[in-house]
PDB file of C-alpha atoms in Angstrom:
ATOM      1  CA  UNK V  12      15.738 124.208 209.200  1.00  0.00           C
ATOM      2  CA  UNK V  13      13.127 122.216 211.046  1.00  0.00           C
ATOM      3  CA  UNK V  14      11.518 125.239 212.440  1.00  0.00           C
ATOM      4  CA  UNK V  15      11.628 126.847 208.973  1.00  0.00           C
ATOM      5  CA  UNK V  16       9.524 123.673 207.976  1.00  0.00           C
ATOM      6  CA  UNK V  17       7.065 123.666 210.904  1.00  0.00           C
ATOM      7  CA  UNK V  18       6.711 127.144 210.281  1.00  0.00           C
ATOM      8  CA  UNK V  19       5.541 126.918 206.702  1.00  0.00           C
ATOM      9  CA  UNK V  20       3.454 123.676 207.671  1.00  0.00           C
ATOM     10  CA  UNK V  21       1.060 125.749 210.123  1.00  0.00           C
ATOM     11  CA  UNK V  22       1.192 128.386 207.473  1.00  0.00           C
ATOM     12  CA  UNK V  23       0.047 126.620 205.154  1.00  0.00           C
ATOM     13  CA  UNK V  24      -2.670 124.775 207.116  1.00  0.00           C
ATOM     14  CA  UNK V  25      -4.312 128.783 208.208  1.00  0.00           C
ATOM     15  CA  UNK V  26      -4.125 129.573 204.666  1.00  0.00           C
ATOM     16  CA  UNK V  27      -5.886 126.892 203.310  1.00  0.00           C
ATOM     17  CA  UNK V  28      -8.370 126.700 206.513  1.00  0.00           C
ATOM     18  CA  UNK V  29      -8.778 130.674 205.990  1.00  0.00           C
ATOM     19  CA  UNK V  30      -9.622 129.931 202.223  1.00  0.00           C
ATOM     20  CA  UNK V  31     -12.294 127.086 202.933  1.00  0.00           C
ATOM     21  CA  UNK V  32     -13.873 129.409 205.779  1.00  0.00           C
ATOM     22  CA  UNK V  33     -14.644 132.173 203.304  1.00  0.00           C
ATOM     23  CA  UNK V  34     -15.886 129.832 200.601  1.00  0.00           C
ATOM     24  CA  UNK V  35     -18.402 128.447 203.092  1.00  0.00           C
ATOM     25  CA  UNK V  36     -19.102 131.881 204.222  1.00  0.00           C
ATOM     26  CA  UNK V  37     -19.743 133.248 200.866  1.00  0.00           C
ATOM     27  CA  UNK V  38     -21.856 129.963 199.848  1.00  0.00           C
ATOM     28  CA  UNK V  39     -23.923 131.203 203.080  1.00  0.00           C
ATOM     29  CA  UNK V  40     -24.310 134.846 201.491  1.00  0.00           C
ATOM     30  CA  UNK V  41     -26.159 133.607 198.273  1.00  0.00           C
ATOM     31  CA  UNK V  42     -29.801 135.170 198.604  1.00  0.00           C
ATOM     32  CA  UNK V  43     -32.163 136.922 196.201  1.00  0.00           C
ATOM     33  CA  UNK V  44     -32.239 140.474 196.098  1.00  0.00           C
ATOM     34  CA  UNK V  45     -34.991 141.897 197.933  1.00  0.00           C
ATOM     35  CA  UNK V  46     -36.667 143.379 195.433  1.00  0.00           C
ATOM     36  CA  UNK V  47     -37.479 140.605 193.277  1.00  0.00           C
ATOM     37  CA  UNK V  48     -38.265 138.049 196.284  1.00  0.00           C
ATOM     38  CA  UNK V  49     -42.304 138.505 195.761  1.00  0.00           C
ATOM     39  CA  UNK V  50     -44.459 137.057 198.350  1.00  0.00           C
ATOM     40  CA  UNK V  51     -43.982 133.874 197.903  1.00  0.00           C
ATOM     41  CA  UNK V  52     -41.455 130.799 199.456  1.00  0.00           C
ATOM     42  CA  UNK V  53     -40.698 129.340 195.965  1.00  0.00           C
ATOM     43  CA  UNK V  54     -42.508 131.257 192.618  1.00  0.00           C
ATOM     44  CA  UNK V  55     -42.389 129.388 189.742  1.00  0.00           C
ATOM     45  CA  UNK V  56     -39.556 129.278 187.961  1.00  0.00           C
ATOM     46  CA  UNK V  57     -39.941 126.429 185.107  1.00  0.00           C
ATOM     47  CA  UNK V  58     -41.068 128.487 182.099  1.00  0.00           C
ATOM     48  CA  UNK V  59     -40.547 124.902 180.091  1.00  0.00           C
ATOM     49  CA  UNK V  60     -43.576 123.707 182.617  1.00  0.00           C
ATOM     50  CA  UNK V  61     -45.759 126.540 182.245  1.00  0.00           C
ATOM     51  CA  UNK V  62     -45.224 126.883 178.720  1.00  0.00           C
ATOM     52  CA  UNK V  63     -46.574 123.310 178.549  1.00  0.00           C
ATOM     53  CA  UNK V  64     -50.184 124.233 180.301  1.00  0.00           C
ATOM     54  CA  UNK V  65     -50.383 127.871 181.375  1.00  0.00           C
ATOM     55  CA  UNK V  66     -53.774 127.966 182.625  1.00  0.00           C
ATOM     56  CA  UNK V  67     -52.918 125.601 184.960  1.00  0.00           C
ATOM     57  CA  UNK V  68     -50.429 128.675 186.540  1.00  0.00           C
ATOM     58  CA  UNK V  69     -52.699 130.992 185.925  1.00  0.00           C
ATOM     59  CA  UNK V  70     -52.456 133.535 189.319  1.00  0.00           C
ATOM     60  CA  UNK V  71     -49.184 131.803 190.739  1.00  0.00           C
ATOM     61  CA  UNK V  72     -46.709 133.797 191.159  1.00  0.00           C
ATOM     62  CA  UNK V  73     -43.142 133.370 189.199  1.00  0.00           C
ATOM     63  CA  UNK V  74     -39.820 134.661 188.914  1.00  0.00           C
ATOM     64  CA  UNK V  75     -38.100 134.340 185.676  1.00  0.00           C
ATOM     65  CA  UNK V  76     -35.775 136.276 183.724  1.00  0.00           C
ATOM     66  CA  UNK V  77     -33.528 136.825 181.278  1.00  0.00           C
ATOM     67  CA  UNK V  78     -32.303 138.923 178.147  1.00  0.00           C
ATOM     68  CA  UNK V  79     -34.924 141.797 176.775  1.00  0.00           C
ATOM     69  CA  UNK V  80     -35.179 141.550 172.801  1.00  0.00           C
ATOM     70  CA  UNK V  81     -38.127 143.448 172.704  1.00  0.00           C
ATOM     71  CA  UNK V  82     -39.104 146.569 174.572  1.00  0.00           C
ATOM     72  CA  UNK V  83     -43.253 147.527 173.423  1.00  0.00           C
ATOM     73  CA  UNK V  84     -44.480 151.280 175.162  1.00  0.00           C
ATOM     74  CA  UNK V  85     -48.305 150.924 175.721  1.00  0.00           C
ATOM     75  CA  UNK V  86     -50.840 153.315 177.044  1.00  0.00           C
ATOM     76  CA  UNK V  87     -49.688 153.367 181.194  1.00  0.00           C
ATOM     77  CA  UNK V  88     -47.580 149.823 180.856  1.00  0.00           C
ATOM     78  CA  UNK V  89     -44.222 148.523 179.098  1.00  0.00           C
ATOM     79  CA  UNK V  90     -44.869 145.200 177.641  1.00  0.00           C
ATOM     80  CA  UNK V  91     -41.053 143.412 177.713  1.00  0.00           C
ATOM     81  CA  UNK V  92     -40.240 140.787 175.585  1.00  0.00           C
ATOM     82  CA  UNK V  93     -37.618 138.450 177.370  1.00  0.00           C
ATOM     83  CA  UNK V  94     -35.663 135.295 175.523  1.00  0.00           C
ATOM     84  CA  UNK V  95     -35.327 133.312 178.928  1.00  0.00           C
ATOM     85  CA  UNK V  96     -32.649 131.121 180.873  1.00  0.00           C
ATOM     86  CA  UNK V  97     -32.466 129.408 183.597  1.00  0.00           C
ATOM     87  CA  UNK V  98     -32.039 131.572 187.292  1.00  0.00           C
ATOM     88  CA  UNK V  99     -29.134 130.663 189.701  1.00  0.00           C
ATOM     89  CA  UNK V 100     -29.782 130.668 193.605  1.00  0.00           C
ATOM     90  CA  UNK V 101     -29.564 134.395 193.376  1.00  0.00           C
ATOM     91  CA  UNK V 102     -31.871 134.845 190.679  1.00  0.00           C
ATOM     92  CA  UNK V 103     -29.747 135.836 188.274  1.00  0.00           C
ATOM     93  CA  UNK V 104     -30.131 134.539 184.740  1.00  0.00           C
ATOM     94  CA  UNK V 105     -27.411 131.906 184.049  1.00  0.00           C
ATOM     95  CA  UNK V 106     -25.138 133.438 181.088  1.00  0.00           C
ATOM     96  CA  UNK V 107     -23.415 131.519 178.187  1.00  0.00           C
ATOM     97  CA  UNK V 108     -26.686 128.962 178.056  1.00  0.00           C
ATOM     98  CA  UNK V 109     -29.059 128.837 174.946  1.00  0.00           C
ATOM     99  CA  UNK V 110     -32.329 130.464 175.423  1.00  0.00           C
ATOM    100  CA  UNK V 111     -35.540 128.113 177.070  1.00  0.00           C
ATOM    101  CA  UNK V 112     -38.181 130.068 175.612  1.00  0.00           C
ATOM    102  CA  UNK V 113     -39.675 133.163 175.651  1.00  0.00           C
ATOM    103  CA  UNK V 114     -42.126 135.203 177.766  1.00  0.00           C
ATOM    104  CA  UNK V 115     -44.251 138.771 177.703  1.00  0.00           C
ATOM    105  CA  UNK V 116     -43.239 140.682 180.992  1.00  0.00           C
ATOM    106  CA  UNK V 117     -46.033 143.991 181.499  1.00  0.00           C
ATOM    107  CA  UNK V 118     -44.699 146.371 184.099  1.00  0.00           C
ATOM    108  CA  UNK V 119     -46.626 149.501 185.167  1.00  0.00           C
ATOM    109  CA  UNK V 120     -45.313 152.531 183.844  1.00  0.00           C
ATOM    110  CA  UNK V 121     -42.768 153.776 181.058  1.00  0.00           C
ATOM    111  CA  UNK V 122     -39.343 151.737 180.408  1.00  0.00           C
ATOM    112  CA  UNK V 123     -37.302 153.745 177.729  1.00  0.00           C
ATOM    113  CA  UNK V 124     -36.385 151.113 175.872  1.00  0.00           C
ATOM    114  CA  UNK V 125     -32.949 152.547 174.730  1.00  0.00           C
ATOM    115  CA  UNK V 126     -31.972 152.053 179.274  1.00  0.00           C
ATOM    116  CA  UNK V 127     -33.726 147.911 178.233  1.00  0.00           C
ATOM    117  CA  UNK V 128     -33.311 146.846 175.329  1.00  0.00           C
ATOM    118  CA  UNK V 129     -30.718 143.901 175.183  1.00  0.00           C
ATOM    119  CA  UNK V 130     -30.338 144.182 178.769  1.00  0.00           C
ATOM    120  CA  UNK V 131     -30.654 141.116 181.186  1.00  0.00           C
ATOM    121  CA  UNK V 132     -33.498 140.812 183.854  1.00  0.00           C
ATOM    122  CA  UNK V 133     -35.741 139.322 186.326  1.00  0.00           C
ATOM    123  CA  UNK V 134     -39.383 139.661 187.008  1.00  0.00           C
ATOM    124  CA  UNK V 135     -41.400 138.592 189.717  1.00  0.00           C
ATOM    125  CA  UNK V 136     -45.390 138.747 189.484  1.00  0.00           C
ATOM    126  CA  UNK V 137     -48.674 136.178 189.009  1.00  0.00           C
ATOM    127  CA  UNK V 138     -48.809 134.059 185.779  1.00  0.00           C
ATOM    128  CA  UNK V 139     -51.402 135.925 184.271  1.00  0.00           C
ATOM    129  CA  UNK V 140     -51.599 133.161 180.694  1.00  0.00           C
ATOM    130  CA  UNK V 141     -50.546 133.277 177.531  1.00  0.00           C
ATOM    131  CA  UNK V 142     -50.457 135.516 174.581  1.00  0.00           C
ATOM    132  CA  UNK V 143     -49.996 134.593 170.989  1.00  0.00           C
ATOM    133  CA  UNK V 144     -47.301 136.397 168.733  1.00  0.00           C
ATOM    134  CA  UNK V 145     -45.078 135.860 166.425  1.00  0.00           C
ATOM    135  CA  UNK V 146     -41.004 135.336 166.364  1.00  0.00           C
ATOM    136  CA  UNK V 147     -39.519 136.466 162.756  1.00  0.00           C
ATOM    137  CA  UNK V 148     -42.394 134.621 160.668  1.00  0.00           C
ATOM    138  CA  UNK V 149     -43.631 131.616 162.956  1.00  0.00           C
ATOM    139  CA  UNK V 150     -46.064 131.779 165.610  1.00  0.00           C
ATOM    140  CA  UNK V 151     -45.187 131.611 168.992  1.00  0.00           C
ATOM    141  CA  UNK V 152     -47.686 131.587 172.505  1.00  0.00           C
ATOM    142  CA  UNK V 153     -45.470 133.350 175.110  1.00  0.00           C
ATOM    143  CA  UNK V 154     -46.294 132.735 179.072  1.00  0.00           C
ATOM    144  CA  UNK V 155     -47.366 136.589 180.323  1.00  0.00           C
ATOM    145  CA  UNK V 156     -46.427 137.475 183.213  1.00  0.00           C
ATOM    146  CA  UNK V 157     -47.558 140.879 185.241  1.00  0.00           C
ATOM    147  CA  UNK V 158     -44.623 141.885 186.816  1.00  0.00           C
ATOM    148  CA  UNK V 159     -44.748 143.550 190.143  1.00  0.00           C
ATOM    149  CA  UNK V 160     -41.506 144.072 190.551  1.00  0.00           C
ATOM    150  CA  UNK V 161     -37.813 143.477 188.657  1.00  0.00           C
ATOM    151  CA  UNK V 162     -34.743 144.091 188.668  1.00  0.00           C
ATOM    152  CA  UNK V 163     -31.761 145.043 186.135  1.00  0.00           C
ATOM    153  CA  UNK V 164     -28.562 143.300 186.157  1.00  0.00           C
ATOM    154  CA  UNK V 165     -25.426 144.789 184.906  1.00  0.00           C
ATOM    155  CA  UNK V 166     -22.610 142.735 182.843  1.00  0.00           C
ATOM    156  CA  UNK V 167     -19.368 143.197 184.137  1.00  0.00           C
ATOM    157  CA  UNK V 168     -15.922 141.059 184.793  1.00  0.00           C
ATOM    158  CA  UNK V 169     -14.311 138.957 187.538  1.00  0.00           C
ATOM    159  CA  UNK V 170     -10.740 137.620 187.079  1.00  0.00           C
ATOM    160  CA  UNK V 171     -10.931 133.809 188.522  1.00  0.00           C
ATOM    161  CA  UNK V 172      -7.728 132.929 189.858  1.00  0.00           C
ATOM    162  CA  UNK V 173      -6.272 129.648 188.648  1.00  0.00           C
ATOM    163  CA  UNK V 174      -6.596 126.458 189.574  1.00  0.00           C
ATOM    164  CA  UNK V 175      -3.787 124.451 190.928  1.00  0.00           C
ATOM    165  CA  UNK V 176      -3.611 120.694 192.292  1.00  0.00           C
ATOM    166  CA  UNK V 177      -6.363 119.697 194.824  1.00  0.00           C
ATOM    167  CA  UNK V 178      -5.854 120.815 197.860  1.00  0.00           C
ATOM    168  CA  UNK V 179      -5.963 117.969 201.000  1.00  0.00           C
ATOM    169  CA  UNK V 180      -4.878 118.724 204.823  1.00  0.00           C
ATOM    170  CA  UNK V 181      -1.244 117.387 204.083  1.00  0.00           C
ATOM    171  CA  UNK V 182      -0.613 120.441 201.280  1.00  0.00           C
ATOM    172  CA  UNK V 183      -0.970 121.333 197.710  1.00  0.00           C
ATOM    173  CA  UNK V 184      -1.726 117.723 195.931  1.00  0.00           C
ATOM    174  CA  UNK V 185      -1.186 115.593 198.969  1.00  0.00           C
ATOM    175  CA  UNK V 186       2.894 116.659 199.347  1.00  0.00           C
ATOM    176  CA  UNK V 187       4.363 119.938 200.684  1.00  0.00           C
ATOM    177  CA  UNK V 188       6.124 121.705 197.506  1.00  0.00           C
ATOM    178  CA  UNK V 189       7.119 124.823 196.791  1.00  0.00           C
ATOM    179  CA  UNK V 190       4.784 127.792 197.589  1.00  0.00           C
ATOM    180  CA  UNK V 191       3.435 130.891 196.271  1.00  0.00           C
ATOM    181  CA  UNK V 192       6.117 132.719 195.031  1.00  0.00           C
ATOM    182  CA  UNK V 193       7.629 134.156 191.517  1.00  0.00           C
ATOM    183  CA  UNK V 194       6.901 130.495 189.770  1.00  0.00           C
ATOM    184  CA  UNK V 195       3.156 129.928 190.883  1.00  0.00           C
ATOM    185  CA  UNK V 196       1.666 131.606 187.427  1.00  0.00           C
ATOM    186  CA  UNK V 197       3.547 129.120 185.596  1.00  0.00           C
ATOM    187  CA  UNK V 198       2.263 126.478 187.872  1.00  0.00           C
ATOM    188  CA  UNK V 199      -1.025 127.305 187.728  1.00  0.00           C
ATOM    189  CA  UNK V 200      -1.396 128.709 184.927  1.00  0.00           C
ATOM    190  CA  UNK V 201      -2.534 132.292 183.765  1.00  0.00           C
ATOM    191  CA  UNK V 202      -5.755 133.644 185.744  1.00  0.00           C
ATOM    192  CA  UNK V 203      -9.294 133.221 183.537  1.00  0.00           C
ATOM    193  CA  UNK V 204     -11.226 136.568 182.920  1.00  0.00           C
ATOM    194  CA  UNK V 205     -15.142 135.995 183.248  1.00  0.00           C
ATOM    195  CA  UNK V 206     -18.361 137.819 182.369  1.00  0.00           C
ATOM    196  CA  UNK V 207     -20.959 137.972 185.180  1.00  0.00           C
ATOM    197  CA  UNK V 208     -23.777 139.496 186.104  1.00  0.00           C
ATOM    198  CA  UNK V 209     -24.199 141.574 189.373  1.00  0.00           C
ATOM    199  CA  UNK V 210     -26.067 143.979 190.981  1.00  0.00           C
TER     200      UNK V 210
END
């Protein structure tokens, strides 16, 4: 029996040493894609700042993004309207978060708007100022933006597996109890289904 126990013990201790090794290893992997990593170290990514004083951006390059509500075909250009949020480390505009304002996006070339319209991006490109519209009836001065390069995320789902006691280097909630096994879901609790965006 005491083998049995020292058995599961060392177990126990790769598992969980095996689980914090890959969450370091993925916290290692988080980078921006390199299309949208522009030229410089850290663009601008505070459209609450610039909004605030945009000729005092004017030329520095930014990365912002987030969901397209507005897709404009000009003469050689595709002005994008974009109802912003906040980036995470990848770039990626942070879902389920109320929009921070919006900005005008110009790429070079044709976008059909039916492949961008309500889709979810980033741009990277100089502050070029401001432009003054309009949202329903009220005015509204959007940051512009000349984006020299983007890039389209895609919504899709990840299951997140559930959450049990804290783990500490003497087992599951400081005390060796039973392990995974037919009971763990109703330990746990059922597995979470969430909407991200990737690549």
């Amino acid at each position: 029996m005491s083998n049995h126990l020292a058995m599961y013990r060392s177990l126990r201790k790769f598992v969980q040493a095996s689980a914090l090794m890959s969450a370091l290893a993925l916290a290692g992997c988080v980078t921006v894609p390199e299309s949208i990593r522009g030229t410089s170290p850290t663009p601008q990514d505070d459209l609450v700042r610039v909004m605030n004083a945009p000729q005092l951006y004017m030329g520095q390059e930014a990365r912002m993004g987030g969901k397209v509500v507005k897709v404009t075909n000009l003469n050689g250009r595709t002005r994008l309207e974009i109802a912003a949020s906040n980036l995470d480390q990848s770039a990626r505009p942070l879902l389920h978060q109320g929009s921070i304002g919006r900005l005008v996006a110009y790429v070079n070339g044709f976008l059909d708007p039916v492949d961008f319209t309500n889709q979810w991006v980033t741009v990277v490109g100089p502050i070029t100022g401001s432009e003054k519209g309009t949202i329903g009836q009220a005015d509204y001065n959007y940051v512009v933006v000349q984006a020299n390069a983007f890039k389209r995320w895609r919504l899709t789902q990840q299951v997140m597996p559930p959450m049990g006691p804290p783990v500490s280097p003497w087992g599951w909630n400081g005390h060796y109890g039973p392990g995974w096994g037919p009971g763990w879901n109703n330990y746990y609790g059922p597995a979470d289904v969430e909407t991200i965006l990737a690549e």
